[in-house]
Short mmCIF file of C-alpha atoms and ligand atoms in Angstrom, two decimals:
data_model
loop_
_atom_site.label_atom_id
_atom_site.label_comp_id
_atom_site.label_asym_id
_atom_site.label_seq_id
_atom_site.Cartn_x
_atom_site.Cartn_y
_atom_site.Cartn_z
CA MET A 274 -54.21 97.69 -127.43
CA ASP A 275 -56.85 96.76 -124.90
CA GLY A 276 -60.10 94.85 -124.31
CA LYS A 277 -58.25 92.31 -126.42
CA THR A 278 -58.61 88.38 -125.41
CA VAL A 279 -55.25 87.12 -125.00
CA PHE A 280 -54.66 83.38 -124.61
CA ILE A 281 -51.36 82.51 -123.37
CA THR A 282 -49.87 78.83 -122.91
CA GLY A 283 -47.22 78.30 -120.58
CA ALA A 284 -48.40 81.04 -118.52
CA SER A 285 -46.97 79.29 -114.99
CA SER A 286 -43.69 80.71 -115.18
CA GLY A 287 -41.04 82.90 -117.75
CA PHE A 288 -41.98 84.21 -120.69
CA GLY A 289 -45.70 83.29 -120.39
CA ALA A 290 -46.10 84.59 -117.00
CA ALA A 291 -44.19 88.22 -118.42
CA CYS A 292 -46.72 88.19 -121.05
CA ALA A 293 -49.54 88.00 -118.83
CA ARG A 294 -48.10 90.56 -116.58
CA ILE A 295 -47.37 92.77 -119.56
CA LEU A 296 -50.76 92.69 -121.33
CA ALA A 297 -52.85 92.62 -118.01
CA THR A 298 -52.14 96.51 -117.56
CA ALA A 299 -54.40 97.30 -120.52
CA GLY A 300 -57.98 96.14 -119.57
CA ASN A 301 -57.26 92.78 -121.39
CA ARG A 302 -59.28 89.31 -120.98
CA LEU A 303 -56.72 86.73 -119.98
CA VAL A 304 -56.57 83.24 -120.51
CA LEU A 305 -53.50 81.65 -118.61
CA THR A 306 -52.83 78.05 -119.76
CA ALA A 307 -50.13 75.62 -118.12
CA ARG A 308 -50.06 72.22 -116.48
CA ARG A 309 -49.09 73.78 -113.11
CA ILE A 310 -52.18 75.27 -111.50
CA ASN A 311 -50.89 76.62 -108.39
CA PRO A 312 -48.70 79.09 -110.35
CA LEU A 313 -51.86 80.51 -111.92
CA LEU A 314 -54.05 80.74 -109.41
CA GLN A 315 -51.23 82.84 -107.87
CA LEU A 316 -50.95 85.03 -111.10
CA GLN A 317 -54.95 85.30 -111.46
CA GLU A 318 -54.53 86.45 -108.03
CA GLU A 319 -51.83 89.13 -108.75
CA LEU A 320 -53.43 90.36 -111.92
CA ALA A 321 -57.16 90.45 -110.50
CA ALA A 322 -57.34 94.48 -110.45
CA THR A 323 -56.24 94.92 -113.79
CA ALA A 324 -57.41 92.44 -116.09
CA ASP A 325 -60.13 89.83 -116.12
CA VAL A 326 -58.13 86.66 -115.86
CA HIS A 327 -59.34 83.22 -116.69
CA ILE A 328 -57.20 79.80 -115.98
CA ILE A 329 -57.31 76.55 -117.69
CA PRO A 330 -54.84 73.81 -116.38
CA LEU A 331 -53.73 72.59 -119.77
CA ASP A 332 -51.14 70.20 -121.24
CA VAL A 333 -50.69 71.20 -124.68
CA ARG A 334 -49.44 68.12 -125.68
CA ASP A 335 -53.13 66.72 -124.91
CA ARG A 336 -55.17 67.45 -128.24
CA GLU A 337 -58.41 66.53 -126.74
CA ALA A 338 -57.77 68.59 -123.83
CA VAL A 339 -56.66 71.51 -125.97
CA GLN A 340 -59.95 71.11 -127.97
CA GLY A 341 -61.82 71.27 -124.80
CA ALA A 342 -59.84 73.88 -123.20
CA VAL A 343 -60.80 76.20 -126.83
CA ALA A 344 -64.40 75.33 -127.18
CA GLY A 345 -65.36 75.36 -123.37
CA LEU A 346 -64.40 78.96 -122.99
CA PRO A 347 -66.90 81.22 -121.15
CA GLU A 348 -68.71 83.68 -123.62
CA ARG A 349 -66.52 86.46 -122.51
CA PHE A 350 -63.11 85.09 -123.72
CA ARG A 351 -64.60 82.77 -126.29
CA ALA A 352 -63.17 85.67 -128.88
CA ILE A 353 -59.46 85.04 -128.99
CA ASP A 354 -57.90 87.80 -130.61
CA ILE A 355 -54.41 87.06 -129.88
CA LEU A 356 -52.55 83.29 -129.26
CA ILE A 357 -49.28 83.09 -127.53
CA ASN A 358 -47.82 79.59 -128.50
CA ASN A 359 -45.36 80.11 -125.81
CA ALA A 360 -45.48 76.59 -123.87
CA GLY A 361 -42.48 74.33 -124.34
CA LEU A 362 -38.96 73.06 -123.37
CA ALA A 363 -35.57 71.77 -123.96
CA LEU A 364 -34.49 68.56 -122.33
CA GLY A 365 -31.15 67.47 -121.96
CA LEU A 366 -27.58 68.15 -123.91
CA GLU A 367 -26.83 65.27 -124.91
CA PRO A 368 -25.22 64.46 -128.71
CA ALA A 369 -27.88 62.79 -130.40
CA HIS A 370 -26.53 58.85 -129.93
CA GLU A 371 -26.64 59.27 -126.27
CA VAL A 372 -29.90 61.02 -125.74
CA ASP A 373 -33.06 59.64 -124.04
CA LEU A 374 -35.58 59.13 -126.54
CA ASP A 375 -38.25 60.05 -124.13
CA ASP A 376 -37.33 63.39 -124.07
CA TRP A 377 -36.91 63.85 -127.81
CA ASP A 378 -40.37 62.73 -127.73
CA THR A 379 -41.26 65.38 -125.37
CA MET A 380 -40.42 67.99 -126.57
CA VAL A 381 -42.19 67.14 -130.10
CA ASP A 382 -44.89 66.44 -128.43
CA THR A 383 -44.89 70.00 -126.83
CA ASN A 384 -42.95 71.96 -128.95
CA ILE A 385 -44.56 70.83 -132.36
CA LYS A 386 -47.69 68.93 -131.67
CA GLY A 387 -48.79 71.64 -128.78
CA VAL A 388 -48.41 74.59 -131.14
CA MET A 389 -49.90 73.07 -134.02
CA TYR A 390 -53.03 71.93 -131.89
CA CYS A 391 -53.42 75.49 -130.16
CA THR A 392 -52.99 76.92 -133.50
CA ARG A 393 -55.83 74.89 -135.26
CA PHE A 394 -58.24 75.08 -132.81
CA VAL A 395 -58.14 78.93 -132.36
CA LEU A 396 -57.85 79.74 -135.78
CA PRO A 397 -61.29 79.03 -137.18
CA GLY A 398 -62.35 81.85 -134.80
CA MET A 399 -60.00 84.15 -135.75
CA VAL A 400 -60.84 83.47 -139.59
CA ALA A 401 -63.76 83.55 -139.09
CA ARG A 402 -64.09 87.24 -137.37
CA ASN A 403 -61.29 88.17 -139.54
CA ARG A 404 -59.29 89.53 -137.13
CA GLY A 405 -56.41 87.91 -134.65
CA HIS A 406 -52.94 87.11 -134.38
CA ILE A 407 -50.92 84.04 -133.48
CA ILE A 408 -47.69 84.63 -131.88
CA THR A 409 -45.54 81.52 -131.79
CA ILE A 410 -42.31 81.37 -129.31
CA SER A 411 -39.33 79.49 -131.33
CA SER A 412 -35.37 80.58 -130.48
CA THR A 413 -32.44 80.98 -131.74
CA ALA A 414 -32.01 77.45 -131.80
CA GLY A 415 -34.28 76.68 -134.89
CA ALA A 416 -31.52 79.03 -136.72
CA TRP A 417 -28.72 78.48 -135.49
CA PRO A 418 -26.98 74.93 -135.05
CA TYR A 419 -25.38 74.43 -131.82
CA PRO A 420 -23.98 70.88 -130.06
CA GLY A 421 -26.84 68.91 -128.16
CA GLY A 422 -29.32 71.45 -129.35
CA ASN A 423 -30.36 68.14 -132.14
CA VAL A 424 -34.02 67.82 -131.69
CA TYR A 425 -35.35 71.03 -129.43
CA GLY A 426 -33.77 73.13 -132.53
CA GLY A 427 -35.65 70.83 -134.86
CA THR A 428 -38.78 71.48 -132.97
CA LYS A 429 -37.88 75.44 -132.95
CA ALA A 430 -36.78 74.77 -136.80
CA PHE A 431 -40.14 73.49 -137.34
CA VAL A 432 -42.19 76.63 -135.25
CA THR A 433 -40.61 78.99 -137.64
CA GLN A 434 -41.60 77.84 -141.06
CA PHE A 435 -44.75 76.88 -139.51
CA SER A 436 -45.30 80.63 -138.61
CA ARG A 437 -44.10 81.52 -142.21
CA ASN A 438 -46.66 78.99 -143.51
CA LEU A 439 -49.49 79.90 -141.80
CA ARG A 440 -49.14 83.28 -143.49
CA CYS A 441 -49.82 81.84 -146.71
CA ASP A 442 -52.41 80.40 -145.98
CA LEU A 443 -54.03 83.60 -144.38
CA LEU A 444 -53.38 85.86 -147.34
CA GLY A 445 -56.27 87.98 -147.68
CA THR A 446 -57.34 87.72 -143.84
CA GLN A 447 -56.78 90.36 -141.43
CA VAL A 448 -55.12 87.54 -139.35
CA ARG A 449 -51.56 88.52 -138.52
CA VAL A 450 -48.60 85.46 -137.46
CA SER A 451 -45.40 86.45 -135.80
CA CYS A 452 -42.47 84.22 -134.48
CA ILE A 453 -40.22 85.64 -131.91
CA GLN A 454 -36.76 83.87 -131.80
CA PRO A 455 -35.20 84.84 -128.68
CA GLY A 456 -31.68 83.74 -127.47
CA MET A 457 -30.41 82.95 -124.20
CA ALA A 458 -32.88 83.90 -121.78
CA GLU A 459 -32.82 83.64 -117.57
CA THR A 460 -36.13 81.61 -116.83
CA GLU A 461 -36.98 78.20 -115.60
CA PHE A 462 -36.04 77.34 -119.20
CA SER A 463 -32.31 75.58 -117.80
CA LYS A 464 -33.66 74.30 -114.61
CA VAL A 465 -36.05 72.29 -116.69
CA ARG A 466 -33.85 71.26 -119.73
CA PHE A 467 -31.06 69.87 -116.81
CA LYS A 468 -33.59 68.31 -114.71
CA GLY A 469 -33.60 70.54 -111.77
CA ASP A 470 -29.54 70.41 -111.75
CA ASN A 471 -29.51 74.05 -110.23
CA GLU A 472 -25.68 74.53 -110.44
CA LYS A 473 -25.53 73.37 -114.43
CA SER A 474 -28.54 75.76 -114.48
CA ALA A 475 -26.76 78.80 -113.30
CA ASN A 476 -23.71 77.93 -115.07
CA VAL A 477 -25.49 79.04 -118.37
CA TYR A 478 -26.06 82.63 -117.26
CA GLN A 479 -23.22 82.98 -114.98
CA GLY A 480 -21.61 86.03 -115.78
CA THR A 481 -23.54 87.38 -118.81
CA LYS A 482 -26.34 89.81 -118.31
CA PRO A 483 -29.16 87.32 -120.49
CA LEU A 484 -32.17 88.25 -121.91
CA THR A 485 -35.17 88.51 -119.42
CA ALA A 486 -38.73 87.55 -119.54
CA GLY A 487 -39.56 90.77 -119.28
CA ASP A 488 -37.63 91.49 -122.39
CA ILE A 489 -39.61 88.99 -124.47
CA ALA A 490 -42.94 90.22 -123.32
CA GLU A 491 -41.86 94.08 -124.16
CA THR A 492 -41.06 92.36 -127.79
CA VAL A 493 -44.51 90.74 -127.82
CA ARG A 494 -46.36 94.14 -126.70
CA TRP A 495 -44.20 95.77 -129.30
CA ILE A 496 -45.33 93.45 -131.94
CA ILE A 497 -48.84 93.65 -130.98
CA SER A 498 -49.07 96.92 -130.98
CA GLN A 499 -48.28 97.75 -134.69
CA PRO A 500 -50.86 99.10 -136.63
CA PRO A 501 -53.10 96.17 -138.26
CA HIS A 502 -51.70 96.77 -141.69
CA VAL A 503 -48.08 95.65 -140.29
CA ASN A 504 -47.19 92.26 -139.97
CA ILE A 505 -44.07 91.32 -138.03
CA ASN A 506 -42.76 88.09 -139.69
CA THR A 507 -40.01 86.94 -137.50
CA LEU A 508 -37.97 88.73 -134.84
CA GLU A 509 -34.71 87.53 -133.68
CA LEU A 510 -33.23 88.93 -130.37
CA MET A 511 -30.16 88.01 -128.24
CA SER A 512 -28.54 89.53 -125.10
CA ILE A 513 -25.27 91.56 -125.70
CA ASP A 514 -22.99 89.11 -124.39
CA GLN A 515 -24.14 86.22 -126.80
CA SER A 516 -22.98 85.64 -130.35
CA TRP A 517 -22.39 83.08 -132.66
CA GLY A 518 -19.18 80.82 -133.23
CA PRO A 519 -16.68 79.84 -135.81
CA PHE A 520 -17.54 76.89 -137.62
CA ALA A 521 -15.93 73.46 -135.62
CA ILE A 522 -13.28 71.79 -137.42
CA HIS A 523 -12.08 67.99 -135.92
CA ARG A 524 -8.61 67.57 -136.75
CA ASP A 525 -7.12 64.29 -136.37
CA THR A 526 -4.52 64.62 -134.15
CA LYS A 527 -3.02 60.71 -134.53
P1 NDP B 1382 -40.08 78.04 -119.06
O1 NDP B 1382 -39.47 76.97 -118.33
O2 NDP B 1382 -39.90 79.12 -117.59
O3 NDP B 1382 -41.62 78.40 -119.23
C1 NDP B 1382 -42.02 77.18 -119.74
C2 NDP B 1382 -43.43 77.17 -119.93
O4 NDP B 1382 -43.65 76.15 -120.55
C3 NDP B 1382 -44.15 76.89 -118.41
O5 NDP B 1382 -45.18 77.78 -118.07
C4 NDP B 1382 -44.43 75.33 -118.51
O6 NDP B 1382 -45.39 75.52 -117.43
C5 NDP B 1382 -45.12 75.37 -120.01
N1 NDP B 1382 -45.03 73.90 -120.46
C6 NDP B 1382 -43.97 73.10 -120.73
N2 NDP B 1382 -44.85 71.98 -121.09
C7 NDP B 1382 -45.88 72.31 -120.90
C8 NDP B 1382 -46.95 71.43 -121.48
N3 NDP B 1382 -47.05 70.26 -122.02
N4 NDP B 1382 -48.11 71.75 -121.60
C9 NDP B 1382 -48.26 73.16 -121.16
N5 NDP B 1382 -47.47 74.10 -120.76
C10 NDP B 1382 -45.89 73.79 -121.18
O7 NDP B 1382 -39.16 78.66 -119.83
P2 NDP B 1382 -39.11 80.05 -120.99
O8 NDP B 1382 -40.28 81.05 -120.79
O9 NDP B 1382 -37.87 80.37 -120.98
O10 NDP B 1382 -39.84 79.42 -122.02
C11 NDP B 1382 -41.22 79.54 -122.81
C12 NDP B 1382 -40.95 79.12 -124.12
O11 NDP B 1382 -39.35 79.99 -125.13
C13 NDP B 1382 -40.57 77.58 -124.65
O12 NDP B 1382 -41.10 77.63 -125.82
C14 NDP B 1382 -38.70 77.77 -125.07
O13 NDP B 1382 -38.70 77.07 -125.83
C15 NDP B 1382 -38.79 79.31 -125.75
N6 NDP B 1382 -37.30 79.77 -125.65
C16 NDP B 1382 -36.66 80.04 -124.34
C17 NDP B 1382 -35.45 80.61 -124.29
C18 NDP B 1382 -34.69 80.85 -122.69
O14 NDP B 1382 -33.30 80.95 -123.14
N7 NDP B 1382 -35.26 80.41 -121.85
C19 NDP B 1382 -34.64 80.99 -125.58
C20 NDP B 1382 -35.78 80.96 -126.66
C21 NDP B 1382 -37.01 80.36 -126.64
P3 NDP B 1382 -46.07 74.10 -116.85
O15 NDP B 1382 -44.73 73.16 -116.55
O16 NDP B 1382 -46.57 74.65 -115.56
O17 NDP B 1382 -47.03 73.37 -117.74
C1 8X3 B 1383 -33.35 78.70 -125.88
C2 8X3 B 1383 -31.95 79.20 -126.29
O1 8X3 B 1383 -29.63 78.74 -126.74
O2 8X3 B 1383 -30.42 77.39 -125.40
O3 8X3 B 1383 -34.21 78.46 -126.96
O4 8X3 B 1383 -31.04 77.04 -127.52
S1 8X3 B 1383 -30.82 77.92 -126.18
#
């Protein structure tokens, strides 16, 4: 896979930055987006020798900004072959009755609406060219419930089902749609979830060998490199140190 134009959301850290690094080795054109410009500038400089990199400061919650970013791409980046819908976050781990509603709004706006906007503005070009690949990062949290996962898991269930439904709409075209559902991976994810509390975020991974951003990028590369007639629909992966728990049972001890 080379000579492709790849548009990545959330490229300033974690999975998105790792995808940029792994896809930059093949002579591709990369459009890297996120809210923080400095990490994007650093990545652009780091990858300059291997890929043509265009960076855009972009908040995926802003529908007009997403539309403008896609419409305003320089000519050589305009024909997007691969959209990696990666930008996203979890905020908090409180039970539903204690949660900060602003956190729920932010997760819905980013993880659901951001994916909707990017997909909707990129997809018409892919359909017109009859080629393309949309890869969306969901989560095990979208398939398996856990305490405090409430809206985060709900947003990820949305993107998993959205990806499947896109496949239905795109049947008869050569546009592929894939959804990746990673389990625990060590990135800035937990620092964001726990709002900068480094101790809490370190505890998540303590004593384990979590997935890395590189593992997810390698998975993306594998999905992309399948022959054009092979569509990976959904792919779930976890660290060997993570598994499911038993059903929780409340016993009345009165
Ligand atoms: P990181 O926090 O390291 O990266 C998240 C990226 O999303 C950052 O680049 C951030 O950039 C970007 N982002 C967040 N909000 C916005 C926004 N409003 N507009 C644009 N970009 C935004 O975490 P990960 O790399 O781990 O997370 C990537 C994706 O993977 C997320 O969707 C996450 O839910 C999912 N995931 C993570 C798992 C994990 O355990 N780490 C497991 C399963 C799924 P910036 O702040 O500069 O805008
Ligand atoms: C991130 C994995 O288990 O923290 O999506 O929800 S988890």
